[in-house]
XYZ file of C-alpha atoms in Angstrom:
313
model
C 39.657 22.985 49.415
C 41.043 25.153 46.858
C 42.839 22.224 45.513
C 39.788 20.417 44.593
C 37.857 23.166 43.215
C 40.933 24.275 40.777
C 40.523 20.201 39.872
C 36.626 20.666 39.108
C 37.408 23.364 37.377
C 40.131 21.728 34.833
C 38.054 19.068 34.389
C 34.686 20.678 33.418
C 37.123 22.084 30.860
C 38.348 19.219 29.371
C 34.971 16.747 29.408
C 32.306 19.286 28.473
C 29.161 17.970 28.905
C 27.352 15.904 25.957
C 24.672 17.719 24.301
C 21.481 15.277 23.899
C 21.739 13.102 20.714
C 18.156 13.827 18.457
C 15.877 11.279 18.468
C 16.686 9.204 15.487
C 13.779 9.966 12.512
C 11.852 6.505 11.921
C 11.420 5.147 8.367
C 8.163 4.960 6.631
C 8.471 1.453 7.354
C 9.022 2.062 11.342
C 5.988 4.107 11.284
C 3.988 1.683 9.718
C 5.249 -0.845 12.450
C 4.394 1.608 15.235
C 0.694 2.443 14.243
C -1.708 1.255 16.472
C -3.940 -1.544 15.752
C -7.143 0.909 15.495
C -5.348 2.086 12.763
C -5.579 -1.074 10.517
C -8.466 -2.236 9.134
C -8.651 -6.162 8.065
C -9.201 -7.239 4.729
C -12.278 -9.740 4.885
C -11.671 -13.393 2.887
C -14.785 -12.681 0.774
C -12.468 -9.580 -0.375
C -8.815 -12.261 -1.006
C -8.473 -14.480 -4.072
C -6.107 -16.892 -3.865
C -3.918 -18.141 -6.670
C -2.061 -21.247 -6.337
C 0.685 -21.915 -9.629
C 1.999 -25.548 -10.086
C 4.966 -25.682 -7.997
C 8.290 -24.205 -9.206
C 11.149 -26.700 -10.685
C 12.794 -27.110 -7.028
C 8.905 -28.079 -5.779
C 8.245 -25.183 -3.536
C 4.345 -24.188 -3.614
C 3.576 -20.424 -4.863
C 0.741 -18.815 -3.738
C -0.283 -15.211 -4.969
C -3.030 -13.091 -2.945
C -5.202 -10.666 -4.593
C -7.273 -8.203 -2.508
C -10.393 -7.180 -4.823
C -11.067 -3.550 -5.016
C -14.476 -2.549 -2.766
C -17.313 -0.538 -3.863
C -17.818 1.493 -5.814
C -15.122 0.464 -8.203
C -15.427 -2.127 -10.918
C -18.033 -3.928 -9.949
C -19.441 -5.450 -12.810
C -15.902 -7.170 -13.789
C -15.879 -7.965 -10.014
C -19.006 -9.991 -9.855
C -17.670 -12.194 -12.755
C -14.596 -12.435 -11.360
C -16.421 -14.092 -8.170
C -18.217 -16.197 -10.510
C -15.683 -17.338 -12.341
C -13.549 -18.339 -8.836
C -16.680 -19.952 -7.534
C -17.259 -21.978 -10.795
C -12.932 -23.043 -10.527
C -12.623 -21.788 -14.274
C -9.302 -21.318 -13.979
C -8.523 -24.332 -12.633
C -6.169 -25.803 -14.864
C -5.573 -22.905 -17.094
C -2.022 -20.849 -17.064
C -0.027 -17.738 -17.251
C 0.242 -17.420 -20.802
C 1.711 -13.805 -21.219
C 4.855 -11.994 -19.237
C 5.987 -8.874 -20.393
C 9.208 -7.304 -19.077
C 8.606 -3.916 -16.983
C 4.984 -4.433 -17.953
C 2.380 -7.335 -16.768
C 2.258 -10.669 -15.857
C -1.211 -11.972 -17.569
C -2.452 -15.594 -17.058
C -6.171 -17.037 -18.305
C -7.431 -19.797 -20.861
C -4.299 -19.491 -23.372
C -6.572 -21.359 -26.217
C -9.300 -19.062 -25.642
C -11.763 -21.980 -25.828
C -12.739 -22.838 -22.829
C -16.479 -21.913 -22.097
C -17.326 -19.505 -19.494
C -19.594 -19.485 -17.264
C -23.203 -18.322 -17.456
C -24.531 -15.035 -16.215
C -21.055 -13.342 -17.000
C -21.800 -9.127 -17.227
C -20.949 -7.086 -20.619
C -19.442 -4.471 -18.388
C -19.833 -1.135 -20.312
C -16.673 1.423 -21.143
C -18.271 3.967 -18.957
C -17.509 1.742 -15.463
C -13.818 2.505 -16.183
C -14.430 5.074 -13.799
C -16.701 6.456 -11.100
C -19.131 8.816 -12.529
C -19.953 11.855 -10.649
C -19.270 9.922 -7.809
C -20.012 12.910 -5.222
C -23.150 12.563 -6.205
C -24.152 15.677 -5.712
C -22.971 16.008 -2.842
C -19.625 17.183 -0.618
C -16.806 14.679 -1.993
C -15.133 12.463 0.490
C -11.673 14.356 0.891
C -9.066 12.065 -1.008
C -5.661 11.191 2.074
C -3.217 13.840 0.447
C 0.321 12.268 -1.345
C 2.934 14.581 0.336
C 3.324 17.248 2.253
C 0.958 20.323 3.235
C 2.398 22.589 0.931
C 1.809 19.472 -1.929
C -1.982 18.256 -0.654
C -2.780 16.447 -3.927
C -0.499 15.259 -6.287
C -1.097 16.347 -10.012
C -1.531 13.370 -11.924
C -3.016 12.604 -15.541
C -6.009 13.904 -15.395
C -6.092 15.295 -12.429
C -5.145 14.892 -9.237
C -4.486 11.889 -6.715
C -4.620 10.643 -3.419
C -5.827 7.415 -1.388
C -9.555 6.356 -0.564
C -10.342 3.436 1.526
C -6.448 2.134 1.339
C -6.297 2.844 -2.165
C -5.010 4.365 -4.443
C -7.017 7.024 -7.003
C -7.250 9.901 -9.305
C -9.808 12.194 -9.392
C -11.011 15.123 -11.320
C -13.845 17.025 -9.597
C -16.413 14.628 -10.655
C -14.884 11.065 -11.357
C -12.954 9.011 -9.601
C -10.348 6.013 -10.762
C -7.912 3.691 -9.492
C -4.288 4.004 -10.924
C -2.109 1.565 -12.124
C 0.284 0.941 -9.633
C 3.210 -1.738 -8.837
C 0.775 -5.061 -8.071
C -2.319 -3.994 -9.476
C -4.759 -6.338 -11.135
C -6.701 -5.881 -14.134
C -9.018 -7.040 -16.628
C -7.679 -7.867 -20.465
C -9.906 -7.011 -22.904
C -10.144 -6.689 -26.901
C -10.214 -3.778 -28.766
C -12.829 -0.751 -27.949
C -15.930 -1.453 -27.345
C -15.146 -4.848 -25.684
C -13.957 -4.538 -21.871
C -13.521 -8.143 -21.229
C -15.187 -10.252 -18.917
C -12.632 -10.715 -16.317
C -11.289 -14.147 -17.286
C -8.355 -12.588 -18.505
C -6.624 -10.743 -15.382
C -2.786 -9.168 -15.298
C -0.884 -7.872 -12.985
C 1.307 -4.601 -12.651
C 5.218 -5.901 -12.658
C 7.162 -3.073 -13.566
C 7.175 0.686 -13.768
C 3.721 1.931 -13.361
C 1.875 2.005 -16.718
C -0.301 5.147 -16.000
C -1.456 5.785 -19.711
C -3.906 2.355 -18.974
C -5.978 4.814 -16.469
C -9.272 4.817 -17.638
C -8.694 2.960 -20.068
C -8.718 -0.995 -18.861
C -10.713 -2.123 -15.683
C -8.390 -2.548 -12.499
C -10.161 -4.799 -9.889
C -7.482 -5.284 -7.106
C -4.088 -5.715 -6.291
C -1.391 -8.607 -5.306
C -0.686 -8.034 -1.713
C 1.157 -11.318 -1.250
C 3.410 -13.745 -4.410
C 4.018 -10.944 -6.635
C 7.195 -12.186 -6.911
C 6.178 -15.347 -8.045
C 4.783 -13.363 -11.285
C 7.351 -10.922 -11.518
C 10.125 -13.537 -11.355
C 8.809 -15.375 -14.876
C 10.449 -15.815 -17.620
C 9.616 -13.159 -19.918
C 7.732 -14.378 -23.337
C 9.675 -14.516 -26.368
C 6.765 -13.249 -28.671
C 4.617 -9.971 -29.479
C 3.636 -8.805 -25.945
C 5.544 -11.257 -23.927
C 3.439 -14.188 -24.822
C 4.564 -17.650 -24.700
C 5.433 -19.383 -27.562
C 5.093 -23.033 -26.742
C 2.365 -24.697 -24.270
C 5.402 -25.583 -21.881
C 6.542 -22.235 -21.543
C 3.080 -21.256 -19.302
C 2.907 -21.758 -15.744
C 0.217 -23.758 -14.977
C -2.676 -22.265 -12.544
C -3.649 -25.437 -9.713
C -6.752 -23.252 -8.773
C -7.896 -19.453 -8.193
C -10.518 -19.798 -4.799
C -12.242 -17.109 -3.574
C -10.887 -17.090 0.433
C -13.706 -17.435 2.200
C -14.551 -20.700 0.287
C -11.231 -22.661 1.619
C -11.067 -24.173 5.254
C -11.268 -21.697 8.047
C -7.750 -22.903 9.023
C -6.317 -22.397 5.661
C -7.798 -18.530 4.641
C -5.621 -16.195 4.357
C -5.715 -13.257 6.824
C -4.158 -9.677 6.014
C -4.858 -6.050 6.931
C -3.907 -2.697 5.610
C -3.449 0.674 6.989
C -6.229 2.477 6.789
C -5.410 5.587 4.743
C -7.684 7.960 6.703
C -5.613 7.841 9.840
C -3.034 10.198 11.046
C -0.232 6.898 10.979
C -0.906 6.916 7.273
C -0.601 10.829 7.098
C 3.093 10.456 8.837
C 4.046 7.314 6.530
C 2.814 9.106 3.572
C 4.896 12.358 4.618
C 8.160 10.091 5.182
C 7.978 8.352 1.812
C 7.336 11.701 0.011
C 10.062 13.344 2.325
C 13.096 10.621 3.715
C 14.734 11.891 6.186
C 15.766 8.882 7.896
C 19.634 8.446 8.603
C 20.503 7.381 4.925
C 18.757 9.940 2.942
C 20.837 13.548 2.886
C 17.866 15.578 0.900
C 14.301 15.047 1.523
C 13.078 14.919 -2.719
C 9.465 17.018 -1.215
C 7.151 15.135 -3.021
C 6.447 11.468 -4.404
C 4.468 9.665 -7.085
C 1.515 8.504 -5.619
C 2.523 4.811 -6.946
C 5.361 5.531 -4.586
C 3.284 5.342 -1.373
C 2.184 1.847 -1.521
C -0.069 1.266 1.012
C 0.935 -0.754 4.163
C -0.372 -4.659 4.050
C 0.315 -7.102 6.721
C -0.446 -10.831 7.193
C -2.692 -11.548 10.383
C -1.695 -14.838 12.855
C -4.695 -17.169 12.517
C -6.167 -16.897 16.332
């Protein structure tokens, strides 16, 4: 008996027992996986634009989704925009303009092409969203960071998310930001604001000195790399310099106006739940097994918001 205690003894000495490995720390993008489905909210068709380019040298189709930016942004340039998709303007028109680290910006390259009627002169002042409280207690704005970092300070002001996007705000206005895969509207010089034929999209390092200064009206949530890919323009601005140089547009439709079985279905993460509050904290702060210092802060063009296709049921 002795014997076999002395031998329990010896070996509790030499295999000491395993302390409990920590839970690994998920990635933003494991949380994002993880959330519950009442925390996603789905994007309706009438809300998707679809943009189909001629099909790339190797003939492989490339579609580009843009979600359009709800109320109350932008909605003059957004009610041409619809008009514009419902009357197939851009059917046959092309990406004339590609900028490196800038935009990708596609429309009638010969500016002749007549628009349609009813289009809105969208005044300088819908750039942003005027007192947009309203006199009353502001929505709060889904904090970029940490507790001890609520809002992030950004031109302006300061920033957060509202209704899965992202915005600035000052006390009294409100405006989207131009982040990676936003869309906006080209215009002329001040006071023209452009109509909305002209679009572009974000493709490189966030170009915040546009804020408030150029209509955004959505964002590519599926193809950007078929616009950031291009080959950049060899003129002023990245435009083209020859006709063959553009990609050809086949045909901008709004979503809800193709075949049930062929729309488009996507939904974001709603940026009022508490998923979003833990993905936003684990982009600001990665402490996931690669990272070795948590930076305690990000961007707010850093936190893109979550956006998944839907199966067709």
């Amino acid at each position: 008996m002795k014997h076999l205690l002395l031998a329990a003894a010896i070996a509790s000495l030499v295999s000491p027992v395993h302390a409990q490995e920590p839970a690994p720390i998920p990635s933003p993008g494991e949380i994002a996986a993880a959330a519950p489905a009442s925390d996603w909210v789905a994007v309706a068709p009438s809300d998707l634009i679809v943009m189909d380019l001629a099909p790339d040298a190797k003939g492989q189709a490339r579609r580009v989704v843009i979600q359009l930016m709800p109320a109350p942004f932008s909605q003059g340039w957004l009610g041409n925009i619809r008009k514009l998709a419902a009357a197939h303007w851009w059917d046959g028109t092309s990406v004339n303009r590609v900028q490196d680290n800038y935009v990708a910006q596609w429309g009638d390259a010969t500016e002749k092409k007549p628009l349609p009627t009813g289009l809105a002169a969208v005044p300088e002042s819908e750039y942003v969203v005027r007192n947009w409280c309203g006199g009353h207690i502001c929505p709060p704005l889904r904090p970029v960071g940490t507790p001890e970092n609520v809002l992030e300070k950004v031109y302006g002001g300061t920033g957060g998310f509202h209704r899965g996007w992202p915005v600035a705000a000052d006390g009294r206005d409100l405006w989207p930001v131009h982040c990676y895969g936003m869309v906006g509207v080209g215009r002329n010089m001040s006071p023209d604001t452009g109509s909305g034929a002209e679009l572009y999209a974000v493709i490189g390092h966030a170009p915040r000195h546009l804020d408030r200064n150029i209509a955004l009206v959505g964002r590519v949530i599926s193809g950007i790399e078929y616009l950031s890919s291009l080959p950049r323009g060899s003129e002023a601005l990245g435009l083209y310099k020859t006709e063959a140089e553009r990609t050809p547009i086949a045909s901008i439709r709004i979503a809800s106006e193709l075949p049930a079985a062929e729309q488009p279905r996507f939904e974001y993460l709603s940026t009022e739940s508490a998923s979003f509050a833990r993905y936003a904290d684990a982009r600001a702060n990665r402490r996931d097994p690669f990272f070795i210092k948590p930076a305690g802060g990000a961007d707010i063009c850093n936190i893109p918001v979550p956006v998944r296709p839907v199966a067709a049921k």
